[in-house]
JSON list of C-alpha atoms in Angstrom, two decimals:
[
{"chain": "A", "resi": 13, "resn": "MET", "atom": "CA", "xyz": [-19.01, -35.51, 18.16]},
{"chain": "A", "resi": 14, "resn": "SER", "atom": "CA", "xyz": [-20.47, -32.54, 19.99]},
{"chain": "A", "resi": 15, "resn": "GLU", "atom": "CA", "xyz": [-19.60, -28.88, 19.28]},
{"chain": "A", "resi": 16, "resn": "ALA", "atom": "CA", "xyz": [-17.45, -28.57, 22.41]},
{"chain": "A", "resi": 17, "resn": "GLU", "atom": "CA", "xyz": [-15.18, -31.40, 21.28]},
{"chain": "A", "resi": 18, "resn": "GLU", "atom": "CA", "xyz": [-14.85, -29.95, 17.78]},
{"chain": "A", "resi": 19, "resn": "VAL", "atom": "CA", "xyz": [-13.53, -26.62, 19.11]},
{"chain": "A", "resi": 20, "resn": "CYS", "atom": "CA", "xyz": [-10.82, -28.32, 21.13]},
{"chain": "A", "resi": 21, "resn": "VAL", "atom": "CA", "xyz": [-7.69, -29.23, 19.16]},
{"chain": "A", "resi": 22, "resn": "VAL", "atom": "CA", "xyz": [-6.04, -31.41, 21.83]},
{"chain": "A", "resi": 23, "resn": "PRO", "atom": "CA", "xyz": [-6.80, -35.17, 21.57]},
{"chain": "A", "resi": 24, "resn": "GLU", "atom": "CA", "xyz": [-8.96, -36.61, 24.35]},
{"chain": "A", "resi": 25, "resn": "GLN", "atom": "CA", "xyz": [-6.19, -38.71, 25.91]},
{"chain": "A", "resi": 26, "resn": "GLU", "atom": "CA", "xyz": [-3.98, -35.66, 26.62]},
{"chain": "A", "resi": 27, "resn": "ARG", "atom": "CA", "xyz": [-6.78, -33.41, 27.86]},
{"chain": "A", "resi": 28, "resn": "GLU", "atom": "CA", "xyz": [-7.13, -32.81, 31.61]},
{"chain": "A", "resi": 29, "resn": "PRO", "atom": "CA", "xyz": [-10.51, -33.76, 33.06]},
{"chain": "A", "resi": 30, "resn": "GLU", "atom": "CA", "xyz": [-11.04, -30.25, 34.61]},
{"chain": "A", "resi": 31, "resn": "ALA", "atom": "CA", "xyz": [-10.17, -28.22, 31.50]},
{"chain": "A", "resi": 32, "resn": "THR", "atom": "CA", "xyz": [-12.84, -27.08, 29.11]},
{"chain": "A", "resi": 33, "resn": "CYS", "atom": "CA", "xyz": [-12.19, -26.30, 25.47]},
{"chain": "A", "resi": 34, "resn": "SER", "atom": "CA", "xyz": [-15.40, -24.54, 24.55]},
{"chain": "A", "resi": 35, "resn": "GLY", "atom": "CA", "xyz": [-14.60, -21.33, 26.39]},
{"chain": "A", "resi": 36, "resn": "GLY", "atom": "CA", "xyz": [-16.91, -21.97, 29.34]},
{"chain": "A", "resi": 37, "resn": "PRO", "atom": "CA", "xyz": [-16.28, -20.68, 32.86]},
{"chain": "A", "resi": 38, "resn": "PRO", "atom": "CA", "xyz": [-12.88, -21.74, 34.23]},
{"chain": "A", "resi": 39, "resn": "ARG", "atom": "CA", "xyz": [-12.78, -24.32, 37.00]},
{"chain": "A", "resi": 40, "resn": "GLY", "atom": "CA", "xyz": [-10.05, -25.25, 39.44]},
{"chain": "A", "resi": 41, "resn": "ARG", "atom": "CA", "xyz": [-7.25, -23.11, 40.87]},
{"chain": "A", "resi": 42, "resn": "GLY", "atom": "CA", "xyz": [-7.43, -20.40, 38.16]},
{"chain": "A", "resi": 43, "resn": "ALA", "atom": "CA", "xyz": [-10.95, -19.42, 39.18]},
{"chain": "A", "resi": 44, "resn": "GLU", "atom": "CA", "xyz": [-9.84, -18.15, 42.60]},
{"chain": "A", "resi": 45, "resn": "ALA", "atom": "CA", "xyz": [-7.56, -15.41, 41.21]},
{"chain": "A", "resi": 46, "resn": "LYS", "atom": "CA", "xyz": [-9.44, -12.10, 41.18]},
{"chain": "A", "resi": 47, "resn": "LYS", "atom": "CA", "xyz": [-8.84, -9.19, 38.88]},
{"chain": "A", "resi": 48, "resn": "SER", "atom": "CA", "xyz": [-6.67, -6.59, 40.63]},
{"chain": "A", "resi": 49, "resn": "ARG", "atom": "CA", "xyz": [-8.21, -3.16, 40.87]},
{"chain": "A", "resi": 50, "resn": "SER", "atom": "CA", "xyz": [-6.52, -0.28, 39.12]},
{"chain": "A", "resi": 51, "resn": "SER", "atom": "CA", "xyz": [-7.40, 3.38, 39.12]},
{"chain": "A", "resi": 52, "resn": "ARG", "atom": "CA", "xyz": [-8.52, 5.19, 36.00]},
{"chain": "A", "resi": 53, "resn": "SER", "atom": "CA", "xyz": [-5.45, 7.39, 36.29]},
{"chain": "A", "resi": 54, "resn": "SER", "atom": "CA", "xyz": [-3.12, 4.40, 36.12]},
{"chain": "A", "resi": 55, "resn": "ARG", "atom": "CA", "xyz": [-5.09, 2.86, 33.26]},
{"chain": "A", "resi": 56, "resn": "ALA", "atom": "CA", "xyz": [-4.78, 6.12, 31.34]},
{"chain": "A", "resi": 57, "resn": "GLY", "atom": "CA", "xyz": [-1.09, 6.45, 32.27]},
{"chain": "A", "resi": 58, "resn": "LEU", "atom": "CA", "xyz": [-1.62, 9.74, 34.12]},
{"chain": "A", "resi": 59, "resn": "LEU", "atom": "CA", "xyz": [-0.42, 11.17, 37.42]},
{"chain": "A", "resi": 60, "resn": "PHE", "atom": "CA", "xyz": [-3.37, 13.50, 37.90]},
{"chain": "A", "resi": 61, "resn": "PRO", "atom": "CA", "xyz": [-6.46, 12.02, 39.61]},
{"chain": "A", "resi": 62, "resn": "VAL", "atom": "CA", "xyz": [-9.18, 11.24, 37.08]},
{"chain": "A", "resi": 63, "resn": "SER", "atom": "CA", "xyz": [-11.78, 10.33, 39.72]},
{"chain": "A", "resi": 64, "resn": "ARG", "atom": "CA", "xyz": [-11.28, 13.57, 41.64]},
{"chain": "A", "resi": 65, "resn": "ILE", "atom": "CA", "xyz": [-11.57, 15.62, 38.47]},
{"chain": "A", "resi": 66, "resn": "GLU", "atom": "CA", "xyz": [-14.77, 13.81, 37.55]},
{"chain": "A", "resi": 67, "resn": "ARG", "atom": "CA", "xyz": [-16.19, 14.46, 41.00]},
{"chain": "A", "resi": 68, "resn": "GLN", "atom": "CA", "xyz": [-15.43, 18.17, 40.69]},
{"chain": "A", "resi": 69, "resn": "LEU", "atom": "CA", "xyz": [-16.96, 18.31, 37.20]},
{"chain": "A", "resi": 70, "resn": "ARG", "atom": "CA", "xyz": [-20.16, 16.67, 38.43]},
{"chain": "A", "resi": 71, "resn": "LYS", "atom": "CA", "xyz": [-20.25, 18.85, 41.54]},
{"chain": "A", "resi": 72, "resn": "GLY", "atom": "CA", "xyz": [-19.77, 22.01, 39.46]},
{"chain": "A", "resi": 73, "resn": "ARG", "atom": "CA", "xyz": [-22.83, 21.29, 37.32]},
{"chain": "A", "resi": 74, "resn": "PHE", "atom": "CA", "xyz": [-21.10, 22.45, 34.13]},
{"chain": "A", "resi": 75, "resn": "ALA", "atom": "CA", "xyz": [-23.36, 20.26, 32.01]},
{"chain": "A", "resi": 76, "resn": "GLU", "atom": "CA", "xyz": [-26.35, 17.97, 32.43]},
{"chain": "A", "resi": 77, "resn": "ARG", "atom": "CA", "xyz": [-24.46, 14.98, 31.11]},
{"chain": "A", "resi": 78, "resn": "LEU", "atom": "CA", "xyz": [-20.80, 14.08, 31.38]},
{"chain": "A", "resi": 79, "resn": "GLY", "atom": "CA", "xyz": [-19.03, 11.56, 29.17]},
{"chain": "A", "resi": 80, "resn": "ALA", "atom": "CA", "xyz": [-16.77, 8.88, 30.62]},
{"chain": "A", "resi": 81, "resn": "ARG", "atom": "CA", "xyz": [-13.72, 10.16, 28.73]},
{"chain": "A", "resi": 82, "resn": "ALA", "atom": "CA", "xyz": [-14.14, 13.84, 29.63]},
{"chain": "A", "resi": 83, "resn": "PRO", "atom": "CA", "xyz": [-12.40, 13.70, 33.04]},
{"chain": "A", "resi": 84, "resn": "VAL", "atom": "CA", "xyz": [-9.60, 11.57, 31.56]},
{"chain": "A", "resi": 85, "resn": "PHE", "atom": "CA", "xyz": [-8.98, 14.14, 28.83]},
{"chain": "A", "resi": 86, "resn": "LEU", "atom": "CA", "xyz": [-9.13, 17.04, 31.27]},
{"chain": "A", "resi": 87, "resn": "ALA", "atom": "CA", "xyz": [-6.68, 15.29, 33.62]},
{"chain": "A", "resi": 88, "resn": "ALA", "atom": "CA", "xyz": [-4.30, 14.76, 30.69]},
{"chain": "A", "resi": 89, "resn": "VAL", "atom": "CA", "xyz": [-4.51, 18.42, 29.67]},
{"chain": "A", "resi": 90, "resn": "LEU", "atom": "CA", "xyz": [-3.94, 19.64, 33.23]},
{"chain": "A", "resi": 91, "resn": "GLN", "atom": "CA", "xyz": [-0.96, 17.32, 33.59]},
{"chain": "A", "resi": 92, "resn": "TRP", "atom": "CA", "xyz": [0.54, 18.57, 30.33]},
{"chain": "A", "resi": 93, "resn": "VAL", "atom": "CA", "xyz": [0.14, 22.23, 31.27]},
{"chain": "A", "resi": 94, "resn": "THR", "atom": "CA", "xyz": [1.66, 21.62, 34.70]},
{"chain": "A", "resi": 95, "resn": "HIS", "atom": "CA", "xyz": [4.57, 19.63, 33.28]},
{"chain": "A", "resi": 96, "resn": "LYS", "atom": "CA", "xyz": [5.38, 22.22, 30.62]},
{"chain": "A", "resi": 97, "resn": "THR", "atom": "CA", "xyz": [5.18, 25.12, 33.09]},
{"chain": "A", "resi": 98, "resn": "MET", "atom": "CA", "xyz": [7.30, 23.44, 35.74]},
{"chain": "A", "resi": 99, "resn": "ASP", "atom": "CA", "xyz": [9.86, 22.28, 33.18]},
{"chain": "A", "resi": 100, "resn": "MET", "atom": "CA", "xyz": [10.35, 25.77, 31.80]},
{"chain": "A", "resi": 101, "resn": "ALA", "atom": "CA", "xyz": [10.39, 27.34, 35.29]},
{"chain": "A", "resi": 102, "resn": "GLY", "atom": "CA", "xyz": [13.06, 24.83, 36.33]},
{"chain": "A", "resi": 103, "resn": "LYS", "atom": "CA", "xyz": [15.23, 25.81, 33.38]},
{"chain": "A", "resi": 104, "resn": "ILE", "atom": "CA", "xyz": [14.81, 29.50, 34.22]},
{"chain": "A", "resi": 105, "resn": "SER", "atom": "CA", "xyz": [15.75, 28.92, 37.87]},
{"chain": "A", "resi": 106, "resn": "LYS", "atom": "CA", "xyz": [18.86, 26.98, 36.78]},
{"chain": "A", "resi": 107, "resn": "ARG", "atom": "CA", "xyz": [19.90, 29.83, 34.50]},
{"chain": "A", "resi": 108, "resn": "SER", "atom": "CA", "xyz": [19.64, 32.27, 37.40]},
{"chain": "A", "resi": 109, "resn": "ASN", "atom": "CA", "xyz": [21.72, 29.91, 39.62]},
{"chain": "A", "resi": 110, "resn": "GLN", "atom": "CA", "xyz": [18.91, 29.26, 42.09]},
{"chain": "A", "resi": 111, "resn": "HIS", "atom": "CA", "xyz": [17.95, 25.91, 43.54]},
{"chain": "A", "resi": 112, "resn": "ARG", "atom": "CA", "xyz": [14.25, 26.63, 44.07]},
{"chain": "A", "resi": 113, "resn": "ILE", "atom": "CA", "xyz": [11.50, 27.54, 41.67]},
{"chain": "A", "resi": 114, "resn": "SER", "atom": "CA", "xyz": [9.93, 30.81, 42.76]},
{"chain": "A", "resi": 115, "resn": "PRO", "atom": "CA", "xyz": [6.63, 32.37, 41.63]},
{"chain": "A", "resi": 116, "resn": "SER", "atom": "CA", "xyz": [8.55, 34.76, 39.42]},
{"chain": "A", "resi": 117, "resn": "HIS", "atom": "CA", "xyz": [10.11, 31.78, 37.60]},
{"chain": "A", "resi": 118, "resn": "LEU", "atom": "CA", "xyz": [6.64, 30.38, 36.96]},
{"chain": "A", "resi": 119, "resn": "GLN", "atom": "CA", "xyz": [5.42, 33.72, 35.69]},
{"chain": "A", "resi": 120, "resn": "MET", "atom": "CA", "xyz": [8.39, 34.10, 33.35]},
{"chain": "A", "resi": 121, "resn": "ALA", "atom": "CA", "xyz": [7.84, 30.55, 32.06]},
{"chain": "A", "resi": 122, "resn": "VAL", "atom": "CA", "xyz": [4.24, 31.35, 31.17]},
{"chain": "A", "resi": 123, "resn": "ARG", "atom": "CA", "xyz": [5.24, 34.63, 29.55]},
{"chain": "A", "resi": 124, "resn": "ASN", "atom": "CA", "xyz": [8.03, 33.05, 27.47]},
{"chain": "A", "resi": 125, "resn": "SER", "atom": "CA", "xyz": [5.92, 30.19, 26.05]},
{"chain": "A", "resi": 126, "resn": "SER", "atom": "CA", "xyz": [3.45, 31.19, 23.36]},
{"chain": "A", "resi": 127, "resn": "ALA", "atom": "CA", "xyz": [1.20, 28.17, 23.99]},
{"chain": "A", "resi": 128, "resn": "LEU", "atom": "CA", "xyz": [1.06, 28.73, 27.76]},
{"chain": "A", "resi": 129, "resn": "LYS", "atom": "CA", "xyz": [0.63, 32.47, 27.32]},
{"chain": "A", "resi": 130, "resn": "GLN", "atom": "CA", "xyz": [-2.35, 31.99, 25.05]},
{"chain": "A", "resi": 131, "resn": "LEU", "atom": "CA", "xyz": [-3.87, 29.40, 27.40]},
{"chain": "A", "resi": 132, "resn": "LEU", "atom": "CA", "xyz": [-3.28, 31.00, 30.79]},
{"chain": "A", "resi": 133, "resn": "LEU", "atom": "CA", "xyz": [-3.08, 34.74, 30.22]},
{"chain": "A", "resi": 134, "resn": "GLY", "atom": "CA", "xyz": [-6.54, 35.44, 28.84]},
{"chain": "A", "resi": 135, "resn": "LYS", "atom": "CA", "xyz": [-6.96, 38.74, 30.69]},
{"chain": "A", "resi": 136, "resn": "PRO", "atom": "CA", "xyz": [-4.23, 40.51, 32.65]},
{"chain": "A", "resi": 137, "resn": "ARG", "atom": "CA", "xyz": [-4.73, 40.56, 36.39]},
{"chain": "A", "resi": 138, "resn": "HIS", "atom": "CA", "xyz": [-3.82, 43.91, 37.85]},
{"chain": "A", "resi": 139, "resn": "HIS", "atom": "CA", "xyz": [-4.55, 43.01, 41.46]},
{"chain": "A", "resi": 140, "resn": "SER", "atom": "CA", "xyz": [-2.07, 40.10, 41.65]},
{"chain": "A", "resi": 141, "resn": "ARG", "atom": "CA", "xyz": [1.02, 40.34, 43.82]},
{"chain": "A", "resi": 142, "resn": "ALA", "atom": "CA", "xyz": [3.33, 38.75, 41.25]},
{"chain": "A", "resi": 143, "resn": "VAL", "atom": "CA", "xyz": [6.54, 40.20, 39.88]},
{"chain": "A", "resi": 144, "resn": "PRO", "atom": "CA", "xyz": [6.05, 43.16, 37.49]},
{"chain": "A", "resi": 145, "resn": "GLN", "atom": "CA", "xyz": [6.47, 42.90, 33.71]},
{"chain": "A", "resi": 146, "resn": "SER", "atom": "CA", "xyz": [10.20, 43.73, 33.63]},
{"chain": "A", "resi": 147, "resn": "GLN", "atom": "CA", "xyz": [12.58, 40.81, 33.20]},
{"chain": "A", "resi": 148, "resn": "ARG", "atom": "CA", "xyz": [14.22, 39.76, 36.43]},
{"chain": "A", "resi": 149, "resn": "VAL", "atom": "CA", "xyz": [18.03, 39.87, 36.39]},
{"chain": "A", "resi": 150, "resn": "ALA", "atom": "CA", "xyz": [19.97, 37.02, 37.94]},
{"chain": "A", "resi": 151, "resn": "ALA", "atom": "CA", "xyz": [21.49, 37.85, 41.32]},
{"chain": "A", "resi": 152, "resn": "PRO", "atom": "CA", "xyz": [25.26, 38.32, 41.32]},
{"chain": "A", "resi": 153, "resn": "SER", "atom": "CA", "xyz": [27.37, 35.52, 42.72]},
{"chain": "A", "resi": 154, "resn": "ARG", "atom": "CA", "xyz": [28.64, 35.63, 46.31]},
{"chain": "A", "resi": 155, "resn": "LYS", "atom": "CA", "xyz": [32.22, 36.12, 45.17]},
{"chain": "A", "resi": 156, "resn": "ARG", "atom": "CA", "xyz": [31.26, 39.28, 43.30]},
{"chain": "A", "resi": 157, "resn": "LYS", "atom": "CA", "xyz": [29.35, 40.55, 46.33]},
{"chain": "A", "resi": 158, "resn": "ALA", "atom": "CA", "xyz": [32.41, 40.05, 48.51]},
{"chain": "A", "resi": 159, "resn": "LYS", "atom": "CA", "xyz": [34.65, 41.86, 45.99]},
{"chain": "A", "resi": 160, "resn": "ASP", "atom": "CA", "xyz": [32.20, 44.76, 45.77]},
{"chain": "A", "resi": 161, "resn": "ARG", "atom": "CA", "xyz": [32.13, 45.08, 49.56]},
{"chain": "A", "resi": 162, "resn": "ARG", "atom": "CA", "xyz": [35.95, 45.18, 49.76]},
{"chain": "A", "resi": 163, "resn": "ARG", "atom": "CA", "xyz": [36.08, 47.77, 46.99]},
{"chain": "A", "resi": 164, "resn": "ARG", "atom": "CA", "xyz": [33.54, 49.98, 48.79]},
{"chain": "A", "resi": 165, "resn": "ARG", "atom": "CA", "xyz": [35.47, 49.75, 52.06]},
{"chain": "A", "resi": 166, "resn": "ARG", "atom": "CA", "xyz": [38.68, 50.79, 50.30]},
{"chain": "A", "resi": 167, "resn": "GLN", "atom": "CA", "xyz": [36.94, 53.72, 48.64]},
{"chain": "A", "resi": 168, "resn": "ARG", "atom": "CA", "xyz": [35.51, 54.88, 51.98]},
{"chain": "A", "resi": 169, "resn": "ALA", "atom": "CA", "xyz": [38.83, 54.48, 53.77]},
{"chain": "A", "resi": 170, "resn": "ALA", "atom": "CA", "xyz": [40.92, 56.14, 51.03]},
{"chain": "A", "resi": 171, "resn": "PRO", "atom": "CA", "xyz": [39.48, 59.68, 51.39]},
{"chain": "A", "resi": 172, "resn": "ALA", "atom": "CA", "xyz": [39.85, 59.52, 55.16]},
{"chain": "A", "resi": 173, "resn": "ARG", "atom": "CA", "xyz": [43.54, 58.62, 54.85]},
{"chain": "A", "resi": 174, "resn": "ALA", "atom": "CA", "xyz": [44.12, 61.43, 52.36]},
{"chain": "A", "resi": 175, "resn": "THR", "atom": "CA", "xyz": [42.52, 64.04, 54.61]},
{"chain": "A", "resi": 176, "resn": "ALA", "atom": "CA", "xyz": [44.54, 62.77, 57.58]},
{"chain": "A", "resi": 177, "resn": "ALA", "atom": "CA", "xyz": [47.76, 63.08, 55.56]},
{"chain": "A", "resi": 178, "resn": "VAL", "atom": "CA", "xyz": [46.90, 66.63, 54.49]},
{"chain": "A", "resi": 179, "resn": "ALA", "atom": "CA", "xyz": [46.06, 67.67, 58.05]},
{"chain": "A", "resi": 180, "resn": "ALA", "atom": "CA", "xyz": [49.36, 66.26, 59.35]},
{"chain": "A", "resi": 181, "resn": "LYS", "atom": "CA", "xyz": [51.44, 68.48, 57.02]}
]
């Protein structure tokens, strides 16, 4: 008996003539199927583009050598920071009864999270056009605005009626 036949467990009568038991290259229909390509982002389970981040790292000349896992790790960190910021900003916009996330919501999200604050707010930027440090108050509802307008109209009209009544006497 040769080594190839010893590795195979199946008796010779049941074995197909094309199949090999020794682990050699496959023959027949199975050989035509190619491996499907997948991006490094999908292999890592990320949404952020690993290849683009690697290209930017190489283009930026931050180091002479760049490991294969460095862009994957950086993409994961960027995705985490983005997810955390957007999640908190979404909660803030819901609390203020708004349907869109505004820059002020993003800024408040960064300010309210200790991890994001430490990561993103290294030095304060005085020249930015963002909302000032004071906490933004939620806008009043439309019903309240309408009530306030009616109340103001009544207050304006009331003194005029009183002066007209006094002048008529």
